[in-house]
Short mmCIF file of C-alpha atoms in Angstrom, two decimals:
data_model
loop_
_atom_site.label_atom_id
_atom_site.label_comp_id
_atom_site.label_asym_id
_atom_site.label_seq_id
_atom_site.Cartn_x
_atom_site.Cartn_y
_atom_site.Cartn_z
CA UNK A 1 -42.35 15.98 107.05
CA UNK A 2 -38.90 15.59 105.51
CA UNK A 3 -39.80 12.27 103.89
CA UNK A 4 -42.95 13.81 102.30
CA UNK A 5 -41.24 17.02 101.00
CA UNK A 6 -38.46 15.21 99.18
CA UNK A 7 -40.70 13.22 96.76
CA UNK A 8 -42.62 16.43 95.99
CA UNK A 9 -39.45 18.28 95.01
CA UNK A 10 -38.36 15.35 92.81
CA UNK A 11 -41.75 15.27 91.10
CA UNK A 12 -41.64 19.05 90.50
CA UNK A 13 -38.17 18.78 88.97
CA UNK A 14 -39.26 15.98 86.63
CA UNK A 15 -42.28 18.01 85.54
CA UNK A 16 -40.14 21.04 84.74
CA UNK A 17 -37.79 18.94 82.61
CA UNK A 18 -40.71 17.49 80.64
CA UNK A 19 -42.11 20.95 79.96
CA UNK A 20 -38.74 22.20 78.72
CA UNK A 21 -38.38 19.24 76.36
CA UNK A 22 -41.84 19.87 74.85
CA UNK A 23 -41.03 23.55 74.31
CA UNK A 24 -37.72 22.80 72.57
CA UNK A 25 -39.38 20.28 70.24
CA UNK A 26 -42.04 22.77 69.19
CA UNK A 27 -39.43 25.46 68.53
CA UNK A 28 -37.42 23.11 66.30
CA UNK A 29 -40.49 22.12 64.26
CA UNK A 30 -41.36 25.79 63.66
CA UNK A 31 -37.88 26.71 62.43
CA UNK A 32 -37.72 23.69 60.10
CA UNK A 33 -41.03 24.56 58.50
CA UNK A 34 -39.88 28.19 57.83
CA UNK A 35 -36.74 26.99 56.15
CA UNK A 36 -38.59 24.59 53.86
CA UNK A 37 -41.10 27.23 52.82
CA UNK A 38 -38.33 29.60 51.73
CA UNK A 39 -36.57 26.92 49.72
CA UNK A 40 -39.68 25.91 47.82
CA UNK A 41 -40.65 29.37 46.56
CA UNK A 42 -37.34 31.15 45.73
CA UNK A 43 -35.27 31.10 42.49
CA UNK A 44 -31.93 32.81 41.98
CA UNK A 45 -31.32 34.51 38.60
CA UNK A 46 -27.82 34.25 37.16
CA UNK A 47 -26.30 37.64 36.42
CA UNK A 48 -26.38 38.44 32.71
CA UNK A 49 -23.29 39.82 30.98
CA UNK A 50 -23.82 43.22 29.39
CA UNK A 51 -22.29 43.70 25.91
CA UNK A 52 -19.28 45.93 25.59
CA UNK A 53 -19.88 49.44 24.27
CA UNK A 54 -16.41 49.81 22.81
CA UNK A 55 -13.61 47.71 21.37
CA UNK A 56 -11.44 45.65 23.70
CA UNK A 57 -7.86 46.79 23.29
CA UNK A 58 -4.61 44.87 23.53
CA UNK A 59 -1.01 45.28 22.46
CA UNK A 60 -0.13 44.28 18.93
CA UNK A 61 0.81 40.66 18.39
CA UNK A 62 3.68 39.71 16.14
CA UNK A 63 1.56 40.49 13.10
CA UNK A 64 1.40 37.00 11.69
CA UNK A 65 -1.53 35.38 10.01
CA UNK A 66 -2.86 32.12 11.45
CA UNK A 67 -2.35 29.38 8.81
CA UNK A 68 -5.36 27.26 9.69
CA UNK A 69 -7.52 30.16 10.78
CA UNK A 70 -8.26 28.45 14.07
CA UNK A 71 -8.84 30.72 17.09
CA UNK A 72 -5.43 30.07 18.58
CA UNK A 73 -3.88 32.17 21.32
CA UNK A 74 -1.74 35.08 20.12
CA UNK A 75 1.95 34.38 19.86
CA UNK A 76 4.54 35.79 22.22
CA UNK A 77 4.50 39.56 22.56
CA UNK A 78 8.02 39.91 23.84
CA UNK A 79 7.24 39.37 27.50
CA UNK A 80 3.92 41.21 27.53
CA UNK A 81 0.93 39.16 28.55
CA UNK A 82 -1.98 39.41 26.15
CA UNK A 83 -5.05 40.91 27.82
CA UNK A 84 -8.15 38.81 28.23
CA UNK A 85 -11.60 40.01 27.21
CA UNK A 86 -13.48 41.83 29.93
CA UNK A 87 -15.84 39.73 32.01
CA UNK A 88 -18.68 41.88 30.75
CA UNK A 89 -17.80 41.13 27.15
CA UNK A 90 -20.49 39.13 25.39
CA UNK A 91 -19.08 35.89 24.05
CA UNK A 92 -22.28 34.41 22.64
CA UNK A 93 -23.56 35.40 19.23
CA UNK A 94 -27.16 36.49 18.97
CA UNK A 95 -29.54 33.94 17.42
CA UNK A 96 -30.02 34.21 13.65
CA UNK A 97 -32.69 36.74 12.71
CA UNK A 98 -32.03 39.05 15.65
CA UNK A 99 -30.65 42.53 15.27
CA UNK A 100 -27.17 43.75 16.13
CA UNK A 101 -28.25 47.38 16.08
CA UNK A 102 -27.40 47.89 19.76
CA UNK A 103 -23.77 46.81 19.20
CA UNK A 104 -23.04 47.95 15.65
CA UNK A 105 -21.82 51.54 15.29
CA UNK A 106 -23.57 53.72 12.74
CA UNK A 107 -21.60 55.05 9.79
CA UNK A 108 -22.47 57.50 7.10
CA UNK A 109 -21.50 56.84 3.52
CA UNK A 110 -17.75 56.90 2.92
CA UNK A 111 -16.48 59.97 1.09
CA UNK A 112 -16.01 59.81 -2.68
CA UNK A 113 -12.66 58.01 -2.89
CA UNK A 114 -9.45 59.72 -3.93
CA UNK A 115 -7.62 57.01 -5.84
CA UNK A 116 -3.90 56.76 -5.14
CA UNK A 117 -1.09 56.48 -7.66
CA UNK A 118 0.80 53.20 -7.56
CA UNK A 119 4.58 53.26 -8.00
CA UNK A 120 6.13 51.52 -10.99
CA UNK A 121 8.52 48.66 -10.47
CA UNK A 122 9.26 45.00 -11.07
CA UNK A 123 6.90 44.03 -8.27
CA UNK A 124 3.60 45.32 -6.94
CA UNK A 125 3.65 47.86 -4.10
CA UNK A 126 2.90 46.55 -0.61
CA UNK A 127 0.78 48.51 1.86
CA UNK A 128 -0.15 48.31 5.54
CA UNK A 129 -1.70 51.78 5.42
CA UNK A 130 -3.18 53.47 2.37
CA UNK A 131 -1.64 56.94 1.84
CA UNK A 132 -4.94 58.82 1.76
CA UNK A 133 -6.02 62.22 3.03
CA UNK A 134 -9.55 60.96 3.69
CA UNK A 135 -11.01 59.78 7.06
CA UNK A 136 -11.34 56.11 6.16
CA UNK A 137 -10.02 52.73 7.30
CA UNK A 138 -10.15 49.35 5.57
CA UNK A 139 -11.53 46.19 7.17
CA UNK A 140 -10.16 43.01 5.58
CA UNK A 141 -11.14 39.41 6.35
CA UNK A 142 -8.94 36.44 5.48
CA UNK A 143 -9.05 32.76 4.50
CA UNK A 144 -12.64 31.45 4.71
CA UNK A 145 -12.29 28.29 6.81
CA UNK A 146 -15.21 29.04 9.13
CA UNK A 147 -18.48 29.90 7.38
CA UNK A 148 -20.18 31.71 10.23
CA UNK A 149 -23.97 31.69 9.76
CA UNK A 150 -24.33 35.29 10.92
CA UNK A 151 -21.68 36.94 8.75
CA UNK A 152 -24.21 37.75 6.03
CA UNK A 153 -26.63 39.33 8.49
CA UNK A 154 -23.84 41.41 10.02
CA UNK A 155 -22.80 42.77 6.63
CA UNK A 156 -26.39 43.66 5.82
CA UNK A 157 -27.12 45.19 9.22
CA UNK A 158 -23.94 47.28 9.26
CA UNK A 159 -24.07 48.42 5.64
CA UNK A 160 -20.26 48.21 5.66
CA UNK A 161 -18.21 47.17 2.64
CA UNK A 162 -15.29 44.84 3.39
CA UNK A 163 -12.45 43.26 1.45
CA UNK A 164 -12.17 39.48 1.81
CA UNK A 165 -8.95 37.69 0.85
CA UNK A 166 -9.97 34.08 0.16
CA UNK A 167 -7.89 30.90 0.14
CA UNK A 168 -9.12 28.35 -2.40
CA UNK A 169 -8.63 25.35 -0.09
CA UNK A 170 -10.66 27.11 2.59
CA UNK A 171 -13.67 27.96 0.43
CA UNK A 172 -13.94 25.00 -1.93
CA UNK A 173 -16.37 23.11 0.33
CA UNK A 174 -18.94 25.94 0.07
CA UNK A 175 -18.12 28.63 -2.51
CA UNK A 176 -21.78 29.72 -2.61
CA UNK A 177 -21.44 31.07 0.95
CA UNK A 178 -19.09 33.77 -0.29
CA UNK A 179 -21.33 34.66 -3.22
CA UNK A 180 -23.88 35.84 -0.65
CA UNK A 181 -21.22 37.96 1.06
CA UNK A 182 -20.16 39.39 -2.30
CA UNK A 183 -23.76 40.32 -3.05
CA UNK A 184 -23.97 42.04 0.36
CA UNK A 185 -20.99 44.27 -0.45
CA UNK A 186 -17.85 42.20 0.13
CA UNK A 187 -15.05 42.54 -2.40
CA UNK A 188 -13.32 39.21 -3.13
CA UNK A 189 -9.53 39.23 -3.54
CA UNK A 190 -6.72 36.64 -3.74
CA UNK A 191 -5.00 34.82 -0.86
CA UNK A 192 -3.36 31.80 -2.63
CA UNK A 193 -4.52 28.27 -3.34
CA UNK A 194 -3.32 26.47 -0.21
CA UNK A 195 -2.11 29.19 2.21
CA UNK A 196 1.60 28.26 2.16
CA UNK A 197 4.62 30.22 3.30
CA UNK A 198 5.68 32.01 0.08
CA UNK A 199 8.83 33.77 1.22
CA UNK A 200 11.91 31.97 -0.08
CA UNK A 201 9.98 29.74 -2.50
CA UNK A 202 10.72 29.53 -6.22
CA UNK A 203 9.11 31.75 -8.83
CA UNK A 204 7.15 28.80 -10.27
CA UNK A 205 5.83 27.73 -6.86
CA UNK A 206 4.67 31.24 -6.03
CA UNK A 207 3.19 31.79 -9.47
CA UNK A 208 1.13 28.61 -9.18
CA UNK A 209 -0.25 29.75 -5.80
CA UNK A 210 -0.90 33.40 -6.67
CA UNK A 211 -2.01 33.21 -10.30
CA UNK A 212 -3.91 30.00 -9.62
CA UNK A 213 -5.97 31.54 -6.83
CA UNK A 214 -6.78 34.66 -8.85
CA UNK A 215 -7.84 32.55 -11.83
CA UNK A 216 -10.08 30.25 -9.79
CA UNK A 217 -11.70 33.11 -7.87
CA UNK A 218 -12.45 34.79 -11.19
CA UNK A 219 -14.13 31.64 -12.44
CA UNK A 220 -16.13 31.19 -9.24
CA UNK A 221 -17.32 34.76 -8.73
CA UNK A 222 -17.30 36.38 -12.17
CA UNK A 223 -14.53 38.89 -11.43
CA UNK A 224 -10.82 38.18 -11.32
CA UNK A 225 -9.16 39.72 -8.25
CA UNK A 226 -6.84 42.70 -8.64
CA UNK A 227 -5.45 42.70 -5.07
CA UNK A 228 -3.44 40.16 -3.11
CA UNK A 229 -2.43 39.30 0.45
CA UNK A 230 0.35 36.74 1.07
CA UNK A 231 -0.31 34.19 3.83
CA UNK A 232 1.06 35.31 7.21
CA UNK A 233 1.89 38.65 5.58
CA UNK A 234 5.23 37.12 4.57
CA UNK A 235 6.69 37.97 1.15
CA UNK A 236 9.90 38.59 -0.72
CA UNK A 237 10.85 40.30 -3.98
CA UNK A 238 9.77 37.19 -5.90
CA UNK A 239 6.31 37.34 -4.29
CA UNK A 240 5.78 40.93 -5.40
CA UNK A 241 7.11 40.23 -8.91
CA UNK A 242 4.86 37.19 -9.30
CA UNK A 243 1.86 39.25 -8.18
CA UNK A 244 2.71 41.82 -10.86
CA UNK A 245 3.12 39.11 -13.50
CA UNK A 246 -0.23 37.62 -12.45
CA UNK A 247 -1.92 40.91 -13.27
CA UNK A 248 -2.49 42.09 -9.70
CA UNK A 249 -2.14 45.72 -8.63
CA UNK A 250 -0.92 45.64 -5.03
CA UNK A 251 -0.26 43.48 -1.98
CA UNK A 252 -1.42 44.21 1.55
CA UNK A 253 -0.28 43.81 5.12
CA UNK A 254 -2.08 45.41 8.11
CA UNK A 255 -1.77 47.87 11.01
CA UNK A 256 -4.32 46.30 13.37
CA UNK A 257 -5.47 42.74 14.04
CA UNK A 258 -8.68 41.51 15.67
CA UNK A 259 -9.11 38.14 17.39
CA UNK A 260 -11.59 36.98 20.05
CA UNK A 261 -13.08 40.47 20.15
CA UNK A 262 -9.74 42.13 20.99
CA UNK A 263 -8.17 44.77 18.75
CA UNK A 264 -4.36 44.89 18.77
CA UNK A 265 -2.43 47.87 17.44
CA UNK A 266 1.04 48.21 15.97
CA UNK A 267 1.12 51.93 16.72
CA UNK A 268 -0.53 53.61 19.70
CA UNK A 269 -4.04 52.56 20.69
CA UNK A 270 -6.28 53.86 17.95
CA UNK A 271 -6.96 53.20 14.28
CA UNK A 272 -5.34 55.81 12.05
CA UNK A 273 -6.46 57.26 8.76
CA UNK A 274 -5.81 54.80 5.94
CA UNK A 275 -5.11 51.83 8.24
CA UNK A 276 -5.75 48.29 7.05
CA UNK A 277 -7.32 46.04 9.71
CA UNK A 278 -7.04 42.24 9.64
CA UNK A 279 -9.53 39.70 10.97
CA UNK A 280 -10.43 36.17 9.89
CA UNK A 281 -13.39 33.93 9.24
CA UNK A 282 -13.33 32.34 12.70
CA UNK A 283 -15.74 31.08 15.32
CA UNK A 284 -15.74 34.49 17.01
CA UNK A 285 -16.58 36.30 13.76
CA UNK A 286 -19.41 38.28 15.37
CA UNK A 287 -17.26 39.64 18.19
CA UNK A 288 -14.32 40.38 15.89
CA UNK A 289 -16.42 42.15 13.27
CA UNK A 290 -18.16 44.34 15.83
CA UNK A 291 -14.92 45.11 17.68
CA UNK A 292 -13.26 46.19 14.43
CA UNK A 293 -16.13 48.49 13.53
CA UNK A 294 -16.20 49.95 17.04
CA UNK A 295 -12.48 50.71 16.78
CA UNK A 296 -12.97 52.42 13.41
CA UNK A 297 -15.89 54.43 14.78
CA UNK A 298 -13.99 55.43 17.93
CA UNK A 299 -11.28 56.90 15.69
CA UNK A 300 -13.81 59.02 13.81
CA UNK A 301 -13.27 57.07 10.59
CA UNK A 302 -15.53 55.31 8.10
CA UNK A 303 -14.96 51.82 6.59
CA UNK A 304 -14.11 51.83 2.90
CA UNK A 305 -13.12 49.37 0.15
CA UNK A 306 -9.49 48.93 -0.84
CA UNK A 307 -10.36 48.63 -4.52
CA UNK A 308 -12.01 52.07 -4.45
CA UNK A 309 -8.63 53.59 -3.59
CA UNK A 310 -6.62 51.73 -6.24
CA UNK A 311 -6.27 53.02 -9.81
CA UNK A 312 -9.03 51.69 -12.02
CA UNK A 313 -7.64 48.54 -13.69
CA UNK A 314 -7.18 48.74 -17.47
CA UNK A 315 -10.00 46.25 -18.13
CA UNK A 316 -12.50 48.13 -15.91
#
């Protein structure tokens, strides 16, 4: 009896082990098949960045102009770290031919301008803010190194008039580009021949740079400039005297700067009536232009042309 029962128990145990192994194999095959089916039919969409509905704001930089107009990082702000654009900020320009209506603020026509009186003196007056009683601000764009393909469309879409201070060395490879901007409402003014540091230079050096740029711009675009901005915003008494002797009316600094879609303020955190805003022809032209207009709109102001607020020149 004992010898017969023992083989039966061994056989039963072996059979149970075989059954368990078969069950585990089937379970593994089923789970593997489920996993493969999910992987074959599922795609994951990358989250899209939504465009900003208002200007990005940062502290003012040291109010210097970038000599080569490259999108360099702002200089030291006295220990303050410059803010970075929000993660939701769009950094890619829309393809040519598309509309910017969803990002561009809407402006009515600027008010009929009240021209200011310019003080007499050996040199031209120098303004960072126009002393006006009207709700306007002035967007200015410098140099001309980067000929962004969408600048013309932005000017047309926005209906905004801007003042562009052009450097001859920056535009000489494609002067026709700026004729299109002029025809879309940009006012072309002088910003020297080669974008040098003028402060401390001789009268003759400064005259060659300032008069030379005004003369060449007049030849290129059919109107000789009447306004002037020194490179980097740096000037001395000689600079202002040379500008006067070259037949220019006034020189201009700025109260706000725009770079990489960030607006930086010298005073407070809003554009004020009469403020002059500086941006450049840079790779991020689209973001800078829209950020500047959003800042003007947020302040309840309308963009206007600097020349409309200057006395009419004698030859006009």
